């Protein structure tokens, strides 16, 4: 006897393969993104997203925008690089409904 869930799984797999993003965009969409401005208790970083944190974050009590990076890139960054990137993000005057884009690394002079 054929189960409905088996049929649905097959259809979903076929559609995923047919409409799967390809190239650089597909790679970007499949990456795991983390918030380097926060840490988890056991180490590492929580998943990215402004809704992931509560509103009383930081010393000022204001809600800070997350600084997100792919997990692989975050693992390669030093503590100093992470702190620098988060500081630039916080100083970018993120006022309004959407955050400003800030470069993760400073430009060399």
Short mmCIF file of C-alpha atoms in Angstrom, two decimals, residues 12-78:
data_model
loop_
_atom_site.label_atom_id
_atom_site.label_comp_id
_atom_site.label_asym_id
_atom_site.label_seq_id
_atom_site.Cartn_x
_atom_site.Cartn_y
_atom_site.Cartn_z
CA UNK A 12 8.99 17.60 -2.90
CA UNK A 13 12.38 16.06 -3.75
CA UNK A 14 11.68 16.41 -7.48
CA UNK A 15 10.58 20.04 -7.11
CA UNK A 16 13.60 20.86 -4.94
CA UNK A 17 15.93 19.48 -7.58
CA UNK A 18 14.10 21.21 -10.44
CA UNK A 19 13.91 24.67 -8.81
CA UNK A 20 17.12 24.59 -6.79
CA UNK A 21 19.07 27.86 -7.07
CA UNK A 22 22.32 27.34 -8.94
CA UNK A 23 25.61 29.19 -8.97
CA UNK A 24 26.77 31.75 -6.46
CA UNK A 25 23.27 32.76 -5.35
CA UNK A 26 22.38 29.16 -4.58
CA UNK A 27 25.57 28.75 -2.60
CA UNK A 28 24.83 31.96 -0.67
CA UNK A 29 21.27 30.85 0.14
CA UNK A 30 22.41 27.46 1.47
CA UNK A 31 25.01 28.89 3.85
CA UNK A 32 24.37 28.96 7.59
CA UNK A 33 24.45 32.60 8.77
CA UNK A 34 25.32 33.54 12.36
CA UNK A 35 25.25 36.74 14.43
CA UNK A 36 28.86 37.56 15.39
CA UNK A 37 27.72 40.29 17.81
CA UNK A 38 26.43 37.68 20.27
CA UNK A 39 27.76 34.43 21.74
CA UNK A 40 26.04 31.24 22.88
CA UNK A 41 26.80 29.76 26.30
CA UNK A 42 28.74 26.79 24.94
CA UNK A 43 30.69 28.95 22.50
CA UNK A 44 29.92 29.74 18.91
CA UNK A 45 27.31 32.17 17.68
CA UNK A 46 23.48 32.03 17.50
CA UNK A 47 21.65 32.05 14.16
CA UNK A 48 21.31 35.41 12.47
CA UNK A 49 18.20 37.53 12.78
CA UNK A 50 17.05 40.64 14.60
CA UNK A 51 14.11 38.76 16.10
CA UNK A 52 16.45 36.23 17.71
CA UNK A 53 17.34 38.59 20.57
CA UNK A 54 15.28 40.40 23.15
CA UNK A 55 14.88 44.17 23.16
CA UNK A 56 17.06 44.83 26.22
CA UNK A 57 20.40 44.06 24.57
CA UNK A 58 23.46 46.15 25.09
CA UNK A 59 24.34 48.85 27.60
CA UNK A 60 21.98 51.45 26.17
CA UNK A 61 18.93 49.19 26.44
CA UNK A 62 18.20 49.73 22.74
CA UNK A 63 17.80 46.88 20.37
CA UNK A 64 20.99 46.44 18.38
CA UNK A 65 20.98 45.19 14.81
CA UNK A 66 22.79 41.87 14.34
CA UNK A 67 26.09 41.68 12.46
CA UNK A 68 25.68 38.55 10.38
CA UNK A 69 28.34 36.50 8.61
CA UNK A 70 28.41 32.99 7.16
CA UNK A 71 29.41 30.50 9.87
CA UNK A 72 32.56 29.50 7.97
CA UNK A 73 33.71 33.12 7.67
CA UNK A 74 32.91 33.79 11.34
CA UNK A 75 35.02 30.81 12.39
CA UNK A 76 38.04 32.25 10.53
CA UNK A 77 37.71 35.70 12.11
CA UNK A 78 39.69 36.66 15.20
#
